[in-house]
Amino acid sequence: MTLNACAAVDARSSTADPSEDTAATTTRYEFEFDCPPSRKFRIAGTTQWVDDHGYRSQVSEVRIGAKPLARRWIDEINRRIPAEAYQERPWLTCSGGGASIELRFVDRNDGSIARSPRLKFIVHREGTVEFLD
C-alpha cells in the first residue's frame, strides 16, 4: 500500500474556546494499493466536520489502474455511507483482477473502530461493483 496524500484543511484548535466560532475540519485522503501483477487501485475521498451531530464522509474517486469507476457506482457507495460517520482509512484485499474493499467508521463514543456499520463491496476488473451488505 502506498499512501499518496492525506491532508487536513482548516483544522480546529484543540484548545479553542467553546463559545468561539471555529472553522470546519475537512480531511482529504488518497490511498493507492498495488495488486500484483499489474493492477493498482486508488481510492480518494473526504471526511468533513458538519456540525455538533457529526461528520460527513464521502468517496470521491475509485480507480482500477488508469480507469475511474463510473460515477453511478461512486454515488451508490456514498449513499450507503452512514450519516454522521467519520471514516477510518479504507481496507483493500486483492482478489484476482479485482479487489474487495471495506470502509470502516470510528465509534464517536470511545474513538475506536466500530464493529458496525461497515461498508463492504467488491470492485470487479471490468469496473462493476458488488455490495456485500
N, CA, C and O of each residue as an XYZ file, in Angstrom:
532
protein
N       0.842     -1.166      0.000
C       0.000      0.000      0.000
C       0.890      1.232      0.000
O       1.885      1.291      0.723
N       0.533      2.196     -0.799
C       1.236      3.465     -0.841
C       0.272      4.559     -0.434
O      -0.811      4.679     -1.006
N       0.650      5.350      0.541
C      -0.176      6.478      0.945
C       0.304      7.684      0.167
O       1.398      8.194      0.412
N      -0.522      8.147     -0.783
C      -0.124      9.272     -1.621
C      -0.274     10.600     -0.920
O       0.661     11.400     -0.904
N      -1.430     10.849     -0.341
C      -1.645     12.139      0.300
C      -2.767     12.036      1.303
O      -3.748     11.321      1.097
N      -2.612     12.744      2.365
C      -3.662     12.851      3.361
C      -3.473     14.213      3.994
O      -2.418     14.476      4.571
N      -4.451     15.079      3.907
C      -4.267     16.439      4.396
C      -5.495     16.925      5.133
O      -6.625     16.682      4.712
N      -5.264     17.611      6.237
C      -6.360     18.255      6.966
C      -6.371     19.726      6.589
O      -5.323     20.366      6.508
N      -7.554     20.249      6.361
C      -7.704     21.640      5.951
C      -8.573     22.352      6.975
O      -9.571     21.794      7.431
N      -8.208     23.580      7.346
C      -8.981     24.373      8.304
C      -9.171     23.640      9.625
O     -10.276     23.606     10.166
N      -8.111     23.061     10.136
C      -8.207     22.294     11.375
C      -8.568     23.189     12.550
O      -8.038     24.291     12.689
N      -9.472     22.708     13.394
C      -9.866     23.436     14.592
C      -8.793     23.277     15.648
O      -8.118     22.248     15.700
N      -8.630     24.268     16.478
C      -7.675     24.205     17.568
C      -8.213     23.295     18.659
O      -9.400     23.345     18.980
N      -7.345     22.462     19.232
C      -7.797     21.576     20.300
C      -8.041     22.343     21.591
O      -8.661     21.812     22.512
N      -7.565     23.587     21.676
C      -7.770     24.396     22.877
C      -8.717     25.554     22.610
O      -8.698     26.547     23.338
N      -9.532     25.444     21.592
C     -10.428     26.542     21.215
C     -11.469     26.791     22.293
O     -11.939     25.857     22.942
N     -11.824     28.045     22.478
C     -12.890     28.446     23.387
C     -14.207     27.942     22.800
O     -14.499     28.227     21.639
N     -15.024     27.191     23.579
C     -16.268     26.643     23.025
C     -17.219     27.706     22.490
O     -18.038     27.418     21.617
N     -17.118     28.927     23.001
C     -18.001     29.984     22.513
C     -17.480     30.605     21.220
O     -18.184     31.360     20.550
N     -16.245     30.276     20.887
C     -15.610     30.813     19.686
C     -16.131     30.082     18.451
O     -16.332     28.868     18.483
N     -16.347     30.815     17.373
C     -16.787     30.203     16.119
C     -15.565     29.581     15.449
O     -14.668     30.299     15.008
N     -15.524     28.263     15.370
C     -14.370     27.592     14.770
C     -14.730     27.086     13.382
O     -15.886     26.771     13.103
N     -13.738     27.012     12.527
C     -13.943     26.575     11.139
C     -14.155     25.067     11.083
O     -13.769     24.333     11.993
N     -14.767     24.630     10.016
C     -14.979     23.196      9.794
C     -13.654     22.511      9.516
O     -12.713     23.135      9.025
N     -13.585     21.238      9.829
C     -12.398     20.448      9.543
C     -12.715     19.515      8.386
O     -13.710     18.792      8.415
N     -11.869     19.536      7.375
C     -12.022     18.627      6.250
C     -10.735     17.836      6.096
O      -9.649     18.413      6.038
N     -10.853     16.530      6.029
C      -9.705     15.667      5.777
C      -9.892     15.050      4.402
O     -10.901     14.399      4.132
N      -8.907     15.261      3.538
C      -8.917     14.639      2.213
C      -7.909     13.495      2.236
O      -6.827     13.620      2.809
N      -8.268     12.396      1.618
C      -7.346     11.268      1.611
C      -7.264     10.648      0.228
O      -8.199     10.733     -0.568
N      -6.137     10.029     -0.039
C      -5.911      9.220     -1.240
C      -5.091      8.019     -0.812
O      -4.040      8.166     -0.189
N      -5.563      6.848     -1.142
C      -4.800      5.633     -0.903
C      -4.631      4.915     -2.227
O      -5.562      4.836     -3.029
N      -3.444      4.396     -2.448
C      -3.186      3.605     -3.641
C      -2.686      2.243     -3.192
O      -1.750      2.143     -2.399
N      -3.320      1.197     -3.707
C      -2.974     -0.169     -3.356
C      -2.435     -0.870     -4.596
O      -3.002     -0.741     -5.681
N      -1.351     -1.605     -4.441
C      -0.799     -2.409     -5.531
C      -1.357     -3.820     -5.433
O      -1.267     -4.463     -4.388
N      -1.930     -4.290     -6.523
C      -2.415     -5.664     -6.606
C      -1.659     -6.345     -7.741
O      -2.011     -6.174     -8.908
N      -0.622     -7.117     -7.410
C       0.165     -7.769     -8.448
C      -0.705     -8.660     -9.323
O      -1.702     -9.178     -8.820
N      -0.400     -8.868    -10.575
C       0.860     -8.480    -11.181
C       0.897     -7.041    -11.694
O       1.983     -6.463    -11.751
N      -0.217     -6.441    -12.066
C      -0.079     -5.127    -12.706
C      -1.150     -4.110    -12.321
O      -1.093     -2.976    -12.796
N      -2.101     -4.456    -11.503
C      -3.208     -3.537    -11.187
C      -2.890     -2.676     -9.974
O      -2.264     -3.117     -9.011
N      -3.345     -1.436    -10.057
C      -3.305     -0.533     -8.914
C      -4.729     -0.068     -8.678
O      -5.474      0.184     -9.625
N      -5.101      0.044     -7.424
C      -6.406      0.575     -7.054
C      -6.174      1.853     -6.272
O      -5.359      1.896     -5.351
N      -6.894      2.880     -6.646
C      -6.762      4.169     -5.976
C      -8.130      4.540     -5.417
O      -9.143      4.450     -6.112
N      -8.147      4.957     -4.157
C      -9.379      5.385     -3.502
C      -9.121      6.762     -2.918
O      -8.131      6.966     -2.215
N     -10.003      7.705     -3.204
C      -9.872      9.063     -2.672
C     -11.213      9.500     -2.108
O     -12.266      9.046     -2.553
N     -11.161     10.388     -1.122
C     -12.402     10.887     -0.549
C     -12.166     11.976      0.461
O     -11.046     12.462      0.619
N     -13.229     12.362      1.151
C     -13.151     13.400      2.176
C     -14.005     13.001      3.375
O     -14.989     12.271      3.250
N     -13.602     13.497      4.530
C     -14.431     13.454      5.722
C     -14.461     14.874      6.239
O     -13.413     15.487      6.441
N     -15.649     15.400      6.455
C     -15.796     16.804      6.834
C     -16.655     16.922      8.084
O     -17.710     16.296      8.185
N     -16.187     17.743      9.049
C     -16.986     18.060     10.221
C     -18.140     18.917      9.754
O     -17.923     19.944      9.110
N     -19.372     18.516     10.065
C     -20.550     19.235      9.596
C     -21.084     20.146     10.690
O     -21.226     21.352     10.487
N     -21.381     19.569     11.853
C     -21.902     20.335     12.984
C     -21.802     19.445     14.219
O     -21.112     18.426     14.187
N     -22.473     19.813     15.299
C     -22.391     19.030     16.531
C     -22.910     17.609     16.374
O     -22.670     16.764     17.237
N     -23.612     17.339     15.297
C     -24.142     15.996     15.076
C     -23.113     15.071     14.446
O     -23.323     13.858     14.414
N     -22.023     15.599     13.951
C     -21.001     14.710     13.438
C     -20.401     15.106     12.112
O     -20.305     16.285     11.770
N     -20.004     14.098     11.382
C     -19.216     14.242     10.172
C     -20.002     13.803      8.948
O     -21.052     13.169      9.056
N     -19.478     14.149      7.794
C     -19.987     13.633      6.528
C     -18.780     13.046      5.796
O     -17.817     13.755      5.504
N     -18.839     11.764      5.507
C     -17.761     11.094      4.785
C     -18.244     10.749      3.389
O     -19.377     10.305      3.206
N     -17.382     10.955      2.410
C     -17.731     10.636      1.026
C     -16.506     10.125      0.285
O     -15.384     10.574      0.516
N     -16.748      9.178     -0.607
C     -15.711      8.713     -1.524
C     -15.833      9.567     -2.775
O     -16.930      9.719     -3.313
N     -14.721     10.129     -3.247
C     -14.780     10.973     -4.442
C     -14.305     10.244     -5.694
O     -14.678     10.613     -6.808
N     -13.477      9.205     -5.514
C     -12.943      8.515     -6.688
C     -12.457      7.123     -6.310
O     -11.886      6.919     -5.239
N     -12.692      6.174     -7.200
C     -12.077      4.849     -7.141
C     -11.566      4.579     -8.550
O     -12.302      4.753     -9.522
N     -10.312      4.157     -8.666
C      -9.711      3.843     -9.969
C      -9.168      2.430     -9.957
O      -8.610      1.959     -8.966
N      -9.348      1.762    -11.099
C      -8.715      0.473    -11.349
C      -7.661      0.773    -12.392
O      -7.988      0.975    -13.562
N      -6.404      0.807    -11.991
C      -5.359      1.268    -12.903
C      -5.640      2.711    -13.263
O      -5.807      3.546    -12.373
N      -5.697      3.024    -14.552
C      -5.969      4.394    -15.002
C      -7.458      4.661    -15.194
O      -7.859      5.800    -15.434
N      -8.284      3.613    -15.088
C      -9.712      3.743    -15.394
C     -10.530      4.065    -14.138
O     -10.530      3.288    -13.183
N     -11.232      5.217    -14.138
C     -12.068      5.544    -12.981
C     -13.343      4.702    -12.962
O     -13.882      4.336    -14.006
N     -13.800      4.411    -11.771
C     -15.077      3.734    -11.596
C     -16.187      4.684    -12.028
O     -16.093      5.887    -11.785
N     -17.223      4.173    -12.657
C     -18.330      5.007    -13.145
C     -18.965      5.787    -11.991
O     -19.059      5.291    -10.868
N     -19.394      6.998    -12.283
C     -19.987      7.896    -11.285
C     -21.163      7.240    -10.561
O     -21.357      7.477     -9.368
N     -21.941      6.432    -11.253
C     -23.106      5.806    -10.605
C     -22.680      4.899     -9.456
O     -23.397      4.785     -8.462
N     -21.508      4.245     -9.583
C     -21.013      3.392     -8.507
C     -20.535      4.234     -7.330
O     -20.768      3.877     -6.175
N     -19.872      5.340     -7.613
C     -19.418      6.248     -6.543
C     -20.637      6.781     -5.783
O     -20.639      6.821     -4.553
N     -21.665      7.184     -6.518
C     -22.891      7.688     -5.887
C     -23.533      6.626     -4.999
O     -24.017      6.939     -3.911
N     -23.539      5.382     -5.452
C     -24.141      4.301     -4.660
C     -23.304      4.001     -3.412
O     -23.861      3.739     -2.346
N     -21.987      4.037     -3.534
C     -21.120      3.862     -2.358
C     -21.444      4.951     -1.335
O     -21.639      4.661     -0.155
N     -21.500      6.203     -1.791
C     -21.769      7.321     -0.881
C     -23.158      7.241     -0.264
O     -23.348      7.623      0.890
N     -24.113      6.756     -1.012
C     -25.469      6.607     -0.477
C     -25.491      5.623      0.696
O     -26.316      5.750      1.600
N     -24.594      4.655      0.679
C     -24.560      3.622      1.713
C     -23.707      4.001      2.929
O     -23.726      3.295      3.937
N     -22.968      5.095      2.846
C     -22.175      5.546      3.998
C     -23.132      6.156      5.016
O     -23.927      7.029      4.667
N     -23.069      5.711      6.270
C     -23.999      6.217      7.279
C     -23.860      7.730      7.494
O     -22.767      8.290      7.401
N     -24.987      8.366      7.781
C     -24.972      9.796      8.111
C     -24.130      9.989      9.371
O     -24.113      9.127     10.250
N     -23.445     11.103      9.453
C     -22.653     11.490     10.619
C     -21.464     10.569     10.870
O     -20.911     10.571     11.970
N     -21.061      9.785      9.877
C     -19.959      8.837     10.057
C     -18.610      9.512      9.850
O     -18.457     10.382      8.992
N     -17.636      9.094     10.652
C     -16.248      9.513     10.468
C     -15.507      8.292      9.954
O     -15.358      7.300     10.668
N     -15.042      8.365      8.714
C     -14.449      7.199      8.051
C     -13.007      6.994      8.465
O     -12.206      7.929      8.458
N     -12.685      5.766      8.824
C     -11.318      5.340      9.038
C     -10.748      5.007      7.662
O     -11.501      4.978      6.688
N      -9.467      4.760      7.551
C      -8.899      4.508      6.226
C      -9.541      3.292      5.568
O      -9.961      2.370      6.267
N      -9.627      3.270      4.227
C     -10.194      2.104      3.537
C      -9.254      0.899      3.640
O      -8.036      1.052      3.718
N      -9.834     -0.284      3.638
C      -9.080     -1.537      3.645
C      -9.345     -2.249      2.335
O     -10.484     -2.296      1.870
N      -8.309     -2.802      1.740
C      -8.437     -3.438      0.435
C      -7.719     -4.778      0.442
O      -6.610     -4.899      0.963
N      -8.364     -5.785     -0.143
C      -7.759     -7.095     -0.341
C      -7.823     -7.406     -1.825
O      -8.899     -7.395     -2.424
N      -6.666     -7.684     -2.418
C      -6.618     -8.025     -3.840
C      -7.307     -9.368     -4.060
O      -7.181    -10.288     -3.252
N      -8.036     -9.462     -5.170
C      -8.773    -10.685     -5.462
C      -8.859    -10.860     -6.969
O      -9.679    -10.213     -7.621
N      -8.021    -11.729     -7.532
C      -7.995    -11.909     -8.987
C      -7.657    -10.595     -9.650
O      -6.649     -9.976     -9.308
N      -8.468    -10.153    -10.583
C      -8.246     -8.864    -11.238
C      -9.002     -7.736    -10.572
O      -8.970     -6.600    -11.043
N      -9.687     -8.041     -9.474
C     -10.462     -7.027     -8.766
C      -9.972     -6.864     -7.346
O      -8.858     -7.266     -7.009
N     -10.819     -6.266     -6.509
C     -10.440     -6.046     -5.124
C     -11.675     -5.985     -4.239
O     -12.729     -5.492     -4.642
N     -11.520     -6.496     -3.029
C     -12.548     -6.383     -2.002
C     -12.183     -5.176     -1.138
O     -11.058     -5.077     -0.649
N     -13.129     -4.267     -0.953
C     -12.869     -3.028     -0.219
C     -13.824     -2.947      0.960
O     -15.009     -3.257      0.843
N     -13.285     -2.523      2.096
C     -14.105     -2.332      3.288
C     -13.862     -0.930      3.828
O     -12.720     -0.523      4.042
N     -14.950     -0.196      4.047
C     -14.886      1.115      4.682
C     -15.359      0.938      6.119
O     -16.459      0.445      6.369
N     -14.513      1.346      7.058
C     -14.837      1.245      8.480
C     -15.022      2.653      9.027
O     -14.515      3.624      8.466
N     -15.756      2.749     10.129
C     -16.070      4.052     10.699
C     -15.701      4.089     12.175
O     -15.711      3.061     12.853
N     -15.375      5.274     12.663
C     -14.948      5.464     14.041
C     -16.171      5.552     14.952
O     -17.144      6.238     14.638
N     -16.108      4.845     16.089
C     -17.146      4.946     17.115
C     -16.920      6.257     17.854
O     -15.905      6.418     18.533
N     -17.844      7.187     17.730
C     -17.660      8.514     18.322
C     -17.724      8.485     19.840
O     -17.325      9.457     20.481
N     -18.214      7.395     20.442
C     -18.284      7.316     21.902
C     -16.922      7.096     22.533
O     -16.625      7.664     23.584
N     -16.086      6.273     21.897
C     -14.792      5.979     22.512
C     -13.603      6.097     21.555
O     -12.470      5.832     21.958
N     -13.832      6.485     20.316
C     -12.736      6.686     19.368
C     -12.197      5.419     18.734
O     -11.264      5.482     17.933
N     -12.766      4.262     19.076
C     -12.300      3.010     18.480
C     -12.962      2.805     17.118
O     -13.860      3.553     16.731
N     -12.508      1.794     16.409
C     -13.128      1.454     15.132
C     -14.379      0.633     15.431
O     -14.307     -0.409     16.082
N     -15.513      1.106     14.956
C     -16.791      0.457     15.246
C     -16.903     -0.887     14.534
O     -16.446     -1.040     13.401
N     -17.509     -1.851     15.203
C     -17.765     -3.153     14.579
C     -18.820     -3.021     13.491
O     -18.789     -3.750     12.499
N     -19.738     -2.107     13.672
C     -20.738     -1.830     12.650
C     -21.156     -0.377     12.804
O     -21.032      0.157     13.906
N     -21.629      0.274     11.800
C     -21.756     -0.279     10.456
C     -20.408     -0.283      9.744
O     -19.514      0.497     10.069
N     -20.285     -1.154      8.791
C     -19.145     -1.204      7.881
C     -19.714     -1.364      6.485
O     -20.760     -1.984      6.299
N     -19.036     -0.812      5.524
C     -19.483     -0.909      4.135
C     -18.483     -1.781      3.390
O     -17.306     -1.435      3.289
N     -18.950     -2.914      2.868
C     -18.079     -3.847      2.149
C     -18.582     -4.002      0.726
O     -19.781     -4.140      0.483
N     -17.633     -3.976     -0.216
C     -18.004     -4.172     -1.611
C     -16.816     -4.708     -2.388
O     -15.667     -4.575     -1.967
N     -17.111     -5.315     -3.530
C     -16.075     -5.837     -4.424
C     -16.093     -5.003     -5.694
O     -17.148     -4.772     -6.285
N     -14.917     -4.554     -6.104
C     -14.767     -3.872     -7.390
C     -14.191     -4.908     -8.348
O     -13.068     -5.376     -8.164
N     -14.964     -5.262     -9.369
C     -14.524     -6.254    -10.352
C     -13.659     -5.593    -11.421
O     -13.769     -4.391    -11.666
N     -12.811     -6.378    -12.044
C     -11.852     -5.851    -13.025
C     -12.515     -5.087    -14.164
O     -11.904     -4.179    -14.728
N     -13.760     -5.437    -14.517
C     -14.438     -4.737    -15.620
C     -15.108     -3.444    -15.162
O     -15.739     -2.754    -15.963
N     -14.972     -3.109    -13.857
C     -15.492     -1.832    -13.383
C     -16.877     -1.876    -12.779
O     -17.505     -0.833    -12.602
N     -17.369     -3.069    -12.458
C     -18.656     -3.171    -11.771
C     -18.412     -3.346    -10.275
O     -17.318     -3.713     -9.847
N     -19.454     -3.076     -9.491
C     -19.349     -3.168     -8.035
C     -20.420     -4.121     -7.521
O     -21.567     -4.097     -7.968
N     -20.019     -4.957     -6.575
C     -20.947     -5.866     -5.901
C     -20.912     -5.522     -4.414
O     -19.862     -5.618     -3.779
N     -22.053     -5.122     -3.856
C     -22.129     -4.763     -2.442
C     -22.395     -6.009     -1.618
O     -23.210     -6.850     -1.997
N     -21.710     -6.126     -0.495
C     -21.802     -7.324      0.336
C     -22.626     -7.096      1.595
O     -22.568     -7.904      2.522
N     -23.382     -6.027      1.642
C     -24.209     -5.763      2.828
C     -25.672     -5.985      2.545
O     -26.506     -5.808      3.433
